[in-house]
PDB file of C-alpha atoms and ligand atoms in Angstrom:
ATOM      1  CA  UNK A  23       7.759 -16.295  41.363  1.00 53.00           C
ATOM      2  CA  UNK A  24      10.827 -16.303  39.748  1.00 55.00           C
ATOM      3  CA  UNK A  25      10.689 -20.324  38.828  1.00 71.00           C
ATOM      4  CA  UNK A  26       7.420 -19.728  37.061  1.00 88.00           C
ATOM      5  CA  UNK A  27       7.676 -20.659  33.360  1.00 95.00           C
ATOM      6  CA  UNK A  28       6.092 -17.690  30.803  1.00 97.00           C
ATOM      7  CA  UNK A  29       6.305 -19.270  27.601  1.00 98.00           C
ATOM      8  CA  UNK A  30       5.654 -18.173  24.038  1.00 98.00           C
ATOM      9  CA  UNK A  31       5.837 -20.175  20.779  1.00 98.00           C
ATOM     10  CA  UNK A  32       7.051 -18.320  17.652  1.00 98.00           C
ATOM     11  CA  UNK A  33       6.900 -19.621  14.079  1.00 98.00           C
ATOM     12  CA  UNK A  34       5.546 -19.573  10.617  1.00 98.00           C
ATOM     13  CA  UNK A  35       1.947 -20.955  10.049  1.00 98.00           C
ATOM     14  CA  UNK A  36       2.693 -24.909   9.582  1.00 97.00           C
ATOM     15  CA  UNK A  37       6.050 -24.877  11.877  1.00 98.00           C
ATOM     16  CA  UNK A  38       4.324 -26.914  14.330  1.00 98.00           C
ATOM     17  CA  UNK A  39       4.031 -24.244  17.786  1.00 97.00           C
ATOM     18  CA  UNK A  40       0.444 -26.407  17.876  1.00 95.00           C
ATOM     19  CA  UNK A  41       1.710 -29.679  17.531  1.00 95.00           C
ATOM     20  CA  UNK A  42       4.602 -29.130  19.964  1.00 97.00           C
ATOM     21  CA  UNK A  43       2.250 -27.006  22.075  1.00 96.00           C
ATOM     22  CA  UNK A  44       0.019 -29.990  22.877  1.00 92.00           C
ATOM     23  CA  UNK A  45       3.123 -32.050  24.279  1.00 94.00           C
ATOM     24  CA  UNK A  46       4.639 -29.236  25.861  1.00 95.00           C
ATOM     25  CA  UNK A  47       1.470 -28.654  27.580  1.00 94.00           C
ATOM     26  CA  UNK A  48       1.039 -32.534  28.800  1.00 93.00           C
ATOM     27  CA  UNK A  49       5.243 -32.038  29.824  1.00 93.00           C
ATOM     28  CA  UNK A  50       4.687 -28.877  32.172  1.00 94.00           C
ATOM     29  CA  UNK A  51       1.206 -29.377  32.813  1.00 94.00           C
ATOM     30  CA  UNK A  52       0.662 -25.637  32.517  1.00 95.00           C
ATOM     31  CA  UNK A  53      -2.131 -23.464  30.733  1.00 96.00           C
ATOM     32  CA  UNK A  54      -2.052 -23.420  27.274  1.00 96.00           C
ATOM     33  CA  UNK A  55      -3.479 -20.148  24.664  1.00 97.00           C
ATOM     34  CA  UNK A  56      -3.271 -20.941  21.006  1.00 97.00           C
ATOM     35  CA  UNK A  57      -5.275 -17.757  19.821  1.00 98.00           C
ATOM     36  CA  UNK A  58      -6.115 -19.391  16.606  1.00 97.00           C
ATOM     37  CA  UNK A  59      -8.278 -22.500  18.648  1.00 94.00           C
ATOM     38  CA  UNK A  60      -9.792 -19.660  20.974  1.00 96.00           C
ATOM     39  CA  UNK A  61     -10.828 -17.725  17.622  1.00 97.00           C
ATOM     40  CA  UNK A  62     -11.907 -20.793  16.018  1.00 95.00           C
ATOM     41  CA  UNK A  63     -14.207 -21.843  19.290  1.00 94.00           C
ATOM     42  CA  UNK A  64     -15.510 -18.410  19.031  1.00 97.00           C
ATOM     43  CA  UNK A  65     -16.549 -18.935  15.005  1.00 96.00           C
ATOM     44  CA  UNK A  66     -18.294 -22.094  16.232  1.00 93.00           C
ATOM     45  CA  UNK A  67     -20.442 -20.311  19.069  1.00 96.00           C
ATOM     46  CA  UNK A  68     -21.458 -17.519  16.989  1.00 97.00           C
ATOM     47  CA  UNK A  69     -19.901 -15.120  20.082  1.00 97.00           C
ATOM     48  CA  UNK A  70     -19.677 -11.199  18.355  1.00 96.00           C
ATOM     49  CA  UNK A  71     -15.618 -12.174  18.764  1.00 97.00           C
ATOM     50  CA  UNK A  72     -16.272 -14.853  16.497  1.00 97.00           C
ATOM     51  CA  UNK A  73     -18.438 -13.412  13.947  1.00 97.00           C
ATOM     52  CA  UNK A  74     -15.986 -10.356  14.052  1.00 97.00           C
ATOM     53  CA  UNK A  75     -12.651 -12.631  13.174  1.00 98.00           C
ATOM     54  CA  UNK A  76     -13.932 -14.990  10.647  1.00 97.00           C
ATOM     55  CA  UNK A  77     -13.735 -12.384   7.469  1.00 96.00           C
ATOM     56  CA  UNK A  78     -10.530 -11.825   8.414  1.00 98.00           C
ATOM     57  CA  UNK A  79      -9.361 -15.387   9.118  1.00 97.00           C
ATOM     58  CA  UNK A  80     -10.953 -16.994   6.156  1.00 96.00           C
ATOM     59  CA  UNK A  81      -8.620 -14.213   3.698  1.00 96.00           C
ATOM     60  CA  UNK A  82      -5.619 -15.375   5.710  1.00 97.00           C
ATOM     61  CA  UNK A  83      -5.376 -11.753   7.124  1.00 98.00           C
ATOM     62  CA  UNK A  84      -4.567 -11.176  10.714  1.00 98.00           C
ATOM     63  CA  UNK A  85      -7.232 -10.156  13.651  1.00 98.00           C
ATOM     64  CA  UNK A  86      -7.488  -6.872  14.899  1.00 98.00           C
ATOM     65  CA  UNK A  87      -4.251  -6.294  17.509  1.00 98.00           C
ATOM     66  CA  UNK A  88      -7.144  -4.871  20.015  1.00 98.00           C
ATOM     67  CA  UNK A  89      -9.334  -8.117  19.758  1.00 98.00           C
ATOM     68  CA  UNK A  90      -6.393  -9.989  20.521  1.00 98.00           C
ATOM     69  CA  UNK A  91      -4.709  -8.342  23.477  1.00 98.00           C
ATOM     70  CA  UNK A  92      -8.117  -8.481  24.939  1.00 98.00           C
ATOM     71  CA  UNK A  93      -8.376 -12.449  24.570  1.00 98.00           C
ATOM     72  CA  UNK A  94      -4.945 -12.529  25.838  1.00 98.00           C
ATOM     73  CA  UNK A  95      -5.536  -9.823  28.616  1.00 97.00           C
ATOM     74  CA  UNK A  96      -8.159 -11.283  29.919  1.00 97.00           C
ATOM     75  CA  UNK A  97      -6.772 -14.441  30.643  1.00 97.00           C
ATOM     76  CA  UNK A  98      -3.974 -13.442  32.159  1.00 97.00           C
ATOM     77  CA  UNK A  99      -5.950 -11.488  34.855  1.00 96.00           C
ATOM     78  CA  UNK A 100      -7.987 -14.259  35.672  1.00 95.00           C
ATOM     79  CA  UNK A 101      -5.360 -15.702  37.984  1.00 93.00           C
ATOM     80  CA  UNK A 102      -5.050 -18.904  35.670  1.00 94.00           C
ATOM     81  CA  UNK A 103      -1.908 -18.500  34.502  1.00 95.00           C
ATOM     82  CA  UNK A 104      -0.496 -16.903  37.878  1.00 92.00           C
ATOM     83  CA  UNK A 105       1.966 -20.509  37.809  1.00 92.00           C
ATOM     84  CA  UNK A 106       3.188 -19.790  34.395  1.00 96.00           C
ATOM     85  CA  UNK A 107       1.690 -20.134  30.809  1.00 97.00           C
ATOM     86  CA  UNK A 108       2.342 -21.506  27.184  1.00 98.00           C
ATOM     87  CA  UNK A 109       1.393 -18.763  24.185  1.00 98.00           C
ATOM     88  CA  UNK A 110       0.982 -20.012  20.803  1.00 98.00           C
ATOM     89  CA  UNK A 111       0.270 -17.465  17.610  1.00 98.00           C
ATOM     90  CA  UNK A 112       0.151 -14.919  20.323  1.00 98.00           C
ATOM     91  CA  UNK A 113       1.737 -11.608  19.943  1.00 98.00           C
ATOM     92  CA  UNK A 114       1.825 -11.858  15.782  1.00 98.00           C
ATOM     93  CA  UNK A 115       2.303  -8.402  15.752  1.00 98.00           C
ATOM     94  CA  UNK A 116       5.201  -6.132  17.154  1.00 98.00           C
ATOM     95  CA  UNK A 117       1.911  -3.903  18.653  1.00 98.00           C
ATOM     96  CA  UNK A 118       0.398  -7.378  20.489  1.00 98.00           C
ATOM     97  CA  UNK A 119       4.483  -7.883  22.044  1.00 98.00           C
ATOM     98  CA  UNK A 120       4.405  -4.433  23.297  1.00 98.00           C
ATOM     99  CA  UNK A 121       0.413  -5.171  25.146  1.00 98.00           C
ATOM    100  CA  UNK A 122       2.059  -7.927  26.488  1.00 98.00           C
ATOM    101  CA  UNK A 123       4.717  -6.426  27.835  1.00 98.00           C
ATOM    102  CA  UNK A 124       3.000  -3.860  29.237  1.00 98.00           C
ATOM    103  CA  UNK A 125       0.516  -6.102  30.847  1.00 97.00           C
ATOM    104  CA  UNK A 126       3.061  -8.784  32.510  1.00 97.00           C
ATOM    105  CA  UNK A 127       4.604  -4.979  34.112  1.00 97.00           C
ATOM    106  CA  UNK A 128       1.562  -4.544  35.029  1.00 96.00           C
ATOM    107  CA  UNK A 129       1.029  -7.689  37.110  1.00 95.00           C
ATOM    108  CA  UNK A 130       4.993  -7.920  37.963  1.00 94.00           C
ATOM    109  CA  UNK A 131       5.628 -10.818  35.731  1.00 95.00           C
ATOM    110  CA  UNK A 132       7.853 -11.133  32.570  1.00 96.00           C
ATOM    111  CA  UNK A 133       8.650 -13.654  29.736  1.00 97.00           C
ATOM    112  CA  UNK A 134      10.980 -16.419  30.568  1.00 97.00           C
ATOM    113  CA  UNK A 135      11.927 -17.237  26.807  1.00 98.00           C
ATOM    114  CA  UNK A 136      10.495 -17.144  23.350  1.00 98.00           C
ATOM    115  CA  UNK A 137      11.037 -20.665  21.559  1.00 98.00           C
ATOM    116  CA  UNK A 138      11.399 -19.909  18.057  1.00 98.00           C
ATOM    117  CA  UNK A 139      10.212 -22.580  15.749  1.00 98.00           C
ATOM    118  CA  UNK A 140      12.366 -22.391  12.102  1.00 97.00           C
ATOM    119  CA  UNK A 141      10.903 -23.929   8.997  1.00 98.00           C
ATOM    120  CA  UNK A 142      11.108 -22.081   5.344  1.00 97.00           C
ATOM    121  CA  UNK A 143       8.385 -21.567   3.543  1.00 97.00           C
ATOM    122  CA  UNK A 144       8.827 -24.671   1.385  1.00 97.00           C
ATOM    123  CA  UNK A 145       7.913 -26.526   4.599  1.00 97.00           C
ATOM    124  CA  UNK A 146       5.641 -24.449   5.805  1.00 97.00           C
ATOM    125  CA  UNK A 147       3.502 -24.882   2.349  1.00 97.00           C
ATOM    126  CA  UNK A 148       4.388 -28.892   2.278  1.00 96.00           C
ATOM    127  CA  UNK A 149       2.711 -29.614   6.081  1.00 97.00           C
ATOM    128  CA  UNK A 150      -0.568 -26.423   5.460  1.00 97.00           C
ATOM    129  CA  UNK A 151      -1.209 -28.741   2.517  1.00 96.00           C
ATOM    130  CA  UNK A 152      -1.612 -31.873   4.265  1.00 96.00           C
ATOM    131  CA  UNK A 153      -2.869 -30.782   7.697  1.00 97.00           C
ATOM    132  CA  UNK A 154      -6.126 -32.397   8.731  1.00 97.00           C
ATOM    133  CA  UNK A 155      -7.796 -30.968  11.953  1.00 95.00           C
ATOM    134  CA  UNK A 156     -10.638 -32.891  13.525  1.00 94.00           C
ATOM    135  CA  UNK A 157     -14.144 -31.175  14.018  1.00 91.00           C
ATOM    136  CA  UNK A 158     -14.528 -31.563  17.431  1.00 90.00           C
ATOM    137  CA  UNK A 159     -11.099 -30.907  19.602  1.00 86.00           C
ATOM    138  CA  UNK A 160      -9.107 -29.454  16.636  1.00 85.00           C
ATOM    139  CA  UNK A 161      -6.518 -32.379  17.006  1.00 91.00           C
ATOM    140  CA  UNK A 162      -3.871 -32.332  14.358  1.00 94.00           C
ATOM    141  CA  UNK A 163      -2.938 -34.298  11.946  1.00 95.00           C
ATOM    142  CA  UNK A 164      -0.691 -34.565   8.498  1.00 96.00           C
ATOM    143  CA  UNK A 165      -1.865 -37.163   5.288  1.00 95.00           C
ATOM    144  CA  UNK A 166       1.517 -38.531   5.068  1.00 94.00           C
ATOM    145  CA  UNK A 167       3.403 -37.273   7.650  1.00 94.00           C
ATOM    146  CA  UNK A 168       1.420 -37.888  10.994  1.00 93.00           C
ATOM    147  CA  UNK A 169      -1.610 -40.090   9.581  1.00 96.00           C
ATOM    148  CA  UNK A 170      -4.683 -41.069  11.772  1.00 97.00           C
ATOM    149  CA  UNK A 171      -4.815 -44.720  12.273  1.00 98.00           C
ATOM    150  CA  UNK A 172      -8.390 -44.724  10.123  1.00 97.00           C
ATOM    151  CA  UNK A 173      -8.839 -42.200   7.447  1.00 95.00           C
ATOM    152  CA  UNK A 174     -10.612 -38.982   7.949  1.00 96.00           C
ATOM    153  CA  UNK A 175     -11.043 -39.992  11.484  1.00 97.00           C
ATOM    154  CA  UNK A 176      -9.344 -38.701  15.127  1.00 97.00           C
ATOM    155  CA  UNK A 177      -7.540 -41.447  16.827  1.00 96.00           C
ATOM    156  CA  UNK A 178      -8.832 -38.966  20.072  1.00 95.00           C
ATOM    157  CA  UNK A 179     -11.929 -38.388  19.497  1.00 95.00           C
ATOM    158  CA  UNK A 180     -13.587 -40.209  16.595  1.00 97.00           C
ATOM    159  CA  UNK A 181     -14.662 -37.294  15.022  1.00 97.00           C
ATOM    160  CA  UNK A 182     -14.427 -36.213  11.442  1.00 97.00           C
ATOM    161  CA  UNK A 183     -10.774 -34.753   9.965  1.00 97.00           C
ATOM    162  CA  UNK A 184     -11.049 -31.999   7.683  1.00 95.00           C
ATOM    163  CA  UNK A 185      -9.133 -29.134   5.716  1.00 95.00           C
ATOM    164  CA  UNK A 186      -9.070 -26.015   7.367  1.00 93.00           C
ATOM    165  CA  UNK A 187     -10.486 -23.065   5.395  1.00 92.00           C
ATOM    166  CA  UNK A 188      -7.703 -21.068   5.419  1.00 95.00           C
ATOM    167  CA  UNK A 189      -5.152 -24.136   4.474  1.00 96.00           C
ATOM    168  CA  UNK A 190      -6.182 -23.930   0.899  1.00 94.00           C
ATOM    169  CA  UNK A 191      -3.087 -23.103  -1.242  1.00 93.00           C
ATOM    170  CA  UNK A 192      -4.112 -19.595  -2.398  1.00 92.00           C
ATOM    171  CA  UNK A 193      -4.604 -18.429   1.750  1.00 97.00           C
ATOM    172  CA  UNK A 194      -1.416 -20.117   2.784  1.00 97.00           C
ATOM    173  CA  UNK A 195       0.695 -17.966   0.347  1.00 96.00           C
ATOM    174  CA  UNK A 196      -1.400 -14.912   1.776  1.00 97.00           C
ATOM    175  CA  UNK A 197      -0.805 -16.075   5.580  1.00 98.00           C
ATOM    176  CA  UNK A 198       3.316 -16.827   4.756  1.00 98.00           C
ATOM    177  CA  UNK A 199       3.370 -13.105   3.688  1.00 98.00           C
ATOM    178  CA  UNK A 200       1.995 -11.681   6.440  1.00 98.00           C
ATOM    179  CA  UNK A 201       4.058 -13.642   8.269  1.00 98.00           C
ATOM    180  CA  UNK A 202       7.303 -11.990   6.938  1.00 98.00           C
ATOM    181  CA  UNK A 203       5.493  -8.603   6.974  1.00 98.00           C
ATOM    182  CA  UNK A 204       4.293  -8.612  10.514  1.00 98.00           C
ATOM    183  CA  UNK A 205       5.276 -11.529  12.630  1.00 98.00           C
ATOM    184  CA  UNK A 206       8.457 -12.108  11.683  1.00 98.00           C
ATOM    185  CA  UNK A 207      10.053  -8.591  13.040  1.00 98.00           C
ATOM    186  CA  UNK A 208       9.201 -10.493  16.451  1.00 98.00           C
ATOM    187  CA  UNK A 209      12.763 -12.544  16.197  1.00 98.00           C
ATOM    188  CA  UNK A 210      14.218  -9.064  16.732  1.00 98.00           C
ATOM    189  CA  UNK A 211      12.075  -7.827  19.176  1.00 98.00           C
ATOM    190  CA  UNK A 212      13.182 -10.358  20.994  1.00 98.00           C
ATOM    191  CA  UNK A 213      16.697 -11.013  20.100  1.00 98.00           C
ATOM    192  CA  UNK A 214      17.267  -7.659  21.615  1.00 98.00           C
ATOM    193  CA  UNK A 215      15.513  -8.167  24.981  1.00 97.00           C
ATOM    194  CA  UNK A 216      17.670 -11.634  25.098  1.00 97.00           C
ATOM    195  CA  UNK A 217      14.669 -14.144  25.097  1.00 98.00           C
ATOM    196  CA  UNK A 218      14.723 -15.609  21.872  1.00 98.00           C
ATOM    197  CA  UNK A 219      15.445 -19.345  21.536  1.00 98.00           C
ATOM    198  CA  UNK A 220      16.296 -21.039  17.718  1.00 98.00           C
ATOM    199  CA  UNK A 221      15.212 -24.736  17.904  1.00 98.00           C
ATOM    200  CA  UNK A 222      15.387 -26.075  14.340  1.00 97.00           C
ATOM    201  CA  UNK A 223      11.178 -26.912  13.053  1.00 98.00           C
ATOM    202  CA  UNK A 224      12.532 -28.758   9.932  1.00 97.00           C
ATOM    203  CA  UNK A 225      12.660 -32.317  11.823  1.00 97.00           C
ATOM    204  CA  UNK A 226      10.478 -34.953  13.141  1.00 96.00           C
ATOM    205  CA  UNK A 227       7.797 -34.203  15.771  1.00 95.00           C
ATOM    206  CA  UNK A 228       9.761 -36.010  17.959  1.00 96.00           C
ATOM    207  CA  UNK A 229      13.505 -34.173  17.559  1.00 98.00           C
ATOM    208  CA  UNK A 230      11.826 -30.936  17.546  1.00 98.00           C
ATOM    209  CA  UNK A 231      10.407 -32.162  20.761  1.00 97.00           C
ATOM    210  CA  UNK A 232      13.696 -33.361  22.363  1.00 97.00           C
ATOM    211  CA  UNK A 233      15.241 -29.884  21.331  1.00 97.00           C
ATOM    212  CA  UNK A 234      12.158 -27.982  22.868  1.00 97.00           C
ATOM    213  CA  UNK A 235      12.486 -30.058  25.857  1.00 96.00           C
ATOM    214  CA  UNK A 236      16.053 -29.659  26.425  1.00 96.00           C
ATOM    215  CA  UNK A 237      15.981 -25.855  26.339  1.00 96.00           C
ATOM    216  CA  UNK A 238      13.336 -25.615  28.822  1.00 95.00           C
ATOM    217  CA  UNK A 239      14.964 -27.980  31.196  1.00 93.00           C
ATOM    218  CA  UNK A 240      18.058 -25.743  31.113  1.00 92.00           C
ATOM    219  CA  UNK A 241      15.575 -22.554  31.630  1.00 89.00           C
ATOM    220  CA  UNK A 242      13.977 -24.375  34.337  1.00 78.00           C
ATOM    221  CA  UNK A 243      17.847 -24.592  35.945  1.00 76.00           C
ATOM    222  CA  UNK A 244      18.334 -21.740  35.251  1.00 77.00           C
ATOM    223  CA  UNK A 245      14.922 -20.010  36.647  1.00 68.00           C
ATOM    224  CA  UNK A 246      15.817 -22.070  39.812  1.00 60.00           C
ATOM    225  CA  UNK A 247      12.898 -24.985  39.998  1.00 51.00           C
TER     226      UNK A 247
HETATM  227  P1  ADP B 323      -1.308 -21.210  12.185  1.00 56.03           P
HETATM  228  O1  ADP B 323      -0.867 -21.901  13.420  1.00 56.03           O
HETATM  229  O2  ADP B 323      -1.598 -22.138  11.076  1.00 56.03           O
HETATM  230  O3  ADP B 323      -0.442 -20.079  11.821  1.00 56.03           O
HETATM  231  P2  ADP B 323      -3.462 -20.134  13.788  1.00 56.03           P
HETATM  232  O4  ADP B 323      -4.392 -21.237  14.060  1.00 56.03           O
HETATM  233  O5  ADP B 323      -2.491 -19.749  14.855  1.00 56.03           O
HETATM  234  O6  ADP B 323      -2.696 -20.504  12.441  1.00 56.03           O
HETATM  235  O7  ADP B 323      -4.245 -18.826  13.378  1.00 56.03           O
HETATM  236  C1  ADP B 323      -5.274 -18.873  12.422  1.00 56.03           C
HETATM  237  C2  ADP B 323      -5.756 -17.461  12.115  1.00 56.03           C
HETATM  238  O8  ADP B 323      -6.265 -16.849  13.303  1.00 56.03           O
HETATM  239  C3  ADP B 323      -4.681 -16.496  11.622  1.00 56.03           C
HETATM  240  O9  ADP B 323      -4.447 -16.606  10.223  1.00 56.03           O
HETATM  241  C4  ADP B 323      -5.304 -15.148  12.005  1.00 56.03           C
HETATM  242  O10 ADP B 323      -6.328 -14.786  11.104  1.00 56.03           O
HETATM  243  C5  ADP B 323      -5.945 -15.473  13.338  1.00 56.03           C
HETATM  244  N1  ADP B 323      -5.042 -15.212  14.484  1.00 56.03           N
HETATM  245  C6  ADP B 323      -4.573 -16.118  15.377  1.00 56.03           C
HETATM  246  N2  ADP B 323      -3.778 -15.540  16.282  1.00 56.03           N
HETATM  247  C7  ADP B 323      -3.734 -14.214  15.947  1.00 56.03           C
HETATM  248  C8  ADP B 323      -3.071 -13.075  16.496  1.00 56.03           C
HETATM  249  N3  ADP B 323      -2.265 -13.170  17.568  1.00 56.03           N
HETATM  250  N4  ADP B 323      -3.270 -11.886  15.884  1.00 56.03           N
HETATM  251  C9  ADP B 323      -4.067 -11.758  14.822  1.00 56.03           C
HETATM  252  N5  ADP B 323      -4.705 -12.775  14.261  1.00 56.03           N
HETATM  253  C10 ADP B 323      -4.558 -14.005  14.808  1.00 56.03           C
HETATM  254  P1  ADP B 324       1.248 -24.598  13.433  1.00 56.03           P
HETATM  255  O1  ADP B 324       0.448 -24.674  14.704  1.00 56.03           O
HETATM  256  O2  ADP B 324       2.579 -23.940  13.637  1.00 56.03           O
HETATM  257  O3  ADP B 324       0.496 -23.987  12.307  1.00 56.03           O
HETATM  258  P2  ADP B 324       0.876 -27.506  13.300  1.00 56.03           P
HETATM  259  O4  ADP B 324       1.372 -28.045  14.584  1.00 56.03           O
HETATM  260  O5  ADP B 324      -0.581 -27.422  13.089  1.00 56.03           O
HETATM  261  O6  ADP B 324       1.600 -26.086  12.993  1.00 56.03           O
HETATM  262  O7  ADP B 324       1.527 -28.391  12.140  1.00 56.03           O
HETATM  263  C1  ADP B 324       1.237 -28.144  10.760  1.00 56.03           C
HETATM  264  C2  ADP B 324       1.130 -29.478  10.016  1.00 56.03           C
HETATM  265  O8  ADP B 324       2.414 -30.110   9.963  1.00 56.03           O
HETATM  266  C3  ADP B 324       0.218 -30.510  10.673  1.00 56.03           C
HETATM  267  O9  ADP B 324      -0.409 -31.242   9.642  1.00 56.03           O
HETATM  268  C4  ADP B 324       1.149 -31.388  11.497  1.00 56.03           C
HETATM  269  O10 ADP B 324       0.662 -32.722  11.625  1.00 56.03           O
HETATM  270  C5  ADP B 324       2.418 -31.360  10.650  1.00 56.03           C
HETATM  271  N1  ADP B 324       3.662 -31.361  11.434  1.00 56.03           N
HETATM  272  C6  ADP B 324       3.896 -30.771  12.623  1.00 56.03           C
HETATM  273  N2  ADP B 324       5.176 -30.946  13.007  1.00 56.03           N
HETATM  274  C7  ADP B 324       5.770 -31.661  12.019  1.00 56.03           C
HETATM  275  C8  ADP B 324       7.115 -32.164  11.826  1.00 56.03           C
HETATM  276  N3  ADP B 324       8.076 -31.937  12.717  1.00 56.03           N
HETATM  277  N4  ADP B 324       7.354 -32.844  10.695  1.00 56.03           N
HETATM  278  C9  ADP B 324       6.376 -33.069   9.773  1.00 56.03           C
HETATM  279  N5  ADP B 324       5.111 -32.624   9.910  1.00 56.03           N
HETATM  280  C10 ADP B 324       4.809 -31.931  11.007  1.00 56.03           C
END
């Protein structure tokens, strides 16, 4: 319906769209598809998605646009999402926005708003070089700015924090690039179609969270829920 909230998180590698995700996900209690956790599960179980991605995830380079809108596709169809839904690092690519498009036509739904996440690069390379992700649910955290209560251990689930792969310096500068190259161009997509939303990254978890939250309260007006 028309008070259904179809959500997707924009931003630079390190802005936080997984971090503010999670909460936003808890808030609106709605389904929730950060394509790099789904790639990452697939690494782990060895599925032919998996073992296809991980060359190009471990250089920092992006997916194939096809393997994507088929994660993506898939779950929309399944009726999951029929309530609303929360993307995050989904479409990267101007090709993966116009798939999506095309497939929310397809099953008479459309994006409610795009909430651009803004950090520069500076940031960007400051929080990639102190995230810690946990081995088991991929909970994240930063060495000084979001610590875990005991070292190299998930307040959640008490297993082990480590550096991703593809957070080590020379990657990050590879993944930034990309971003600029083929992500960014997104902001204009969709500037033009009216649904992008600024909400400054550079803060605290917490303001970025009050700003996020704000915006989709008024959308939620707005939407009439
Ligand atoms: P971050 O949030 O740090 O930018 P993600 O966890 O979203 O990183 O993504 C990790 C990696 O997974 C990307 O560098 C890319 O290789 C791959 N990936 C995730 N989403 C996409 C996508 N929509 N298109 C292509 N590749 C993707
Ligand atoms: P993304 O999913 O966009 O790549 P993450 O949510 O994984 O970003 O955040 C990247 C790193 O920055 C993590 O280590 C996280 O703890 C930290 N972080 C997230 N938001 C903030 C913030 N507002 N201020 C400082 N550090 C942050």
């Amino acid at each position: 319906s028309m008070a259904d909230l179809n959500l997707i998180l924009l931003g630079p590698p390190g802005s936080g769209k997984g971090t503010q995700g999670e909460r936003l996900q808890e808030d609106l209690d709605l389904p929730y598809y950060a394509t790099g956790d789904i790639l990452r599960a697939a690494v782990k179980e060895g599925t032919d998605v998996g073992t296809g991605a991980k060359e190009y995830m471990d250089r920092g380079d992006l997916v194939p646009d096809e393997v994507l809108i088929g994660i993506i596709a898939e779950r929309l169809e399944s009726g999951e999402a029929n309530h609303g839904f929360i993307l995050d690092g989904f479409p990267r690519t101007v090709v993966q926005a116009e798939a999506l498009d095309a497939k929310l036509v397809e099953l008479h739904r459309a994006i409610t708003a795009v909430i651009q996440i803004d950090v520069d690069d500076d940031e960007s390379v400051r929080r990639l070089s102190g995230r810690r992700v946990c081995t088991e649910g991929g909970h994240v955290y930063h060495e000084d700015f979001n610590p875990p209560k005991v070292e190299g251990v998930c307040d959640i689930d008490g297993s082990e924090l480590i550096v991703r792969d593809d957070d080590k310096a020379e990657v990050v500068r590879h993944r930034l690039d990309q971003y600029h190259e083929k992500t960014a161009p997104l902001v204009d997509y969709y500037k033009t179609q009216a649904l992008l939303n600024r909400v400054e990254g550079s803060k605290d978890p917490e303001s970025v969270e009050e700003s996020i939250h704000t915006l989709v309260s008024t959308l939620s007006l707005e939407e009439g829920t």
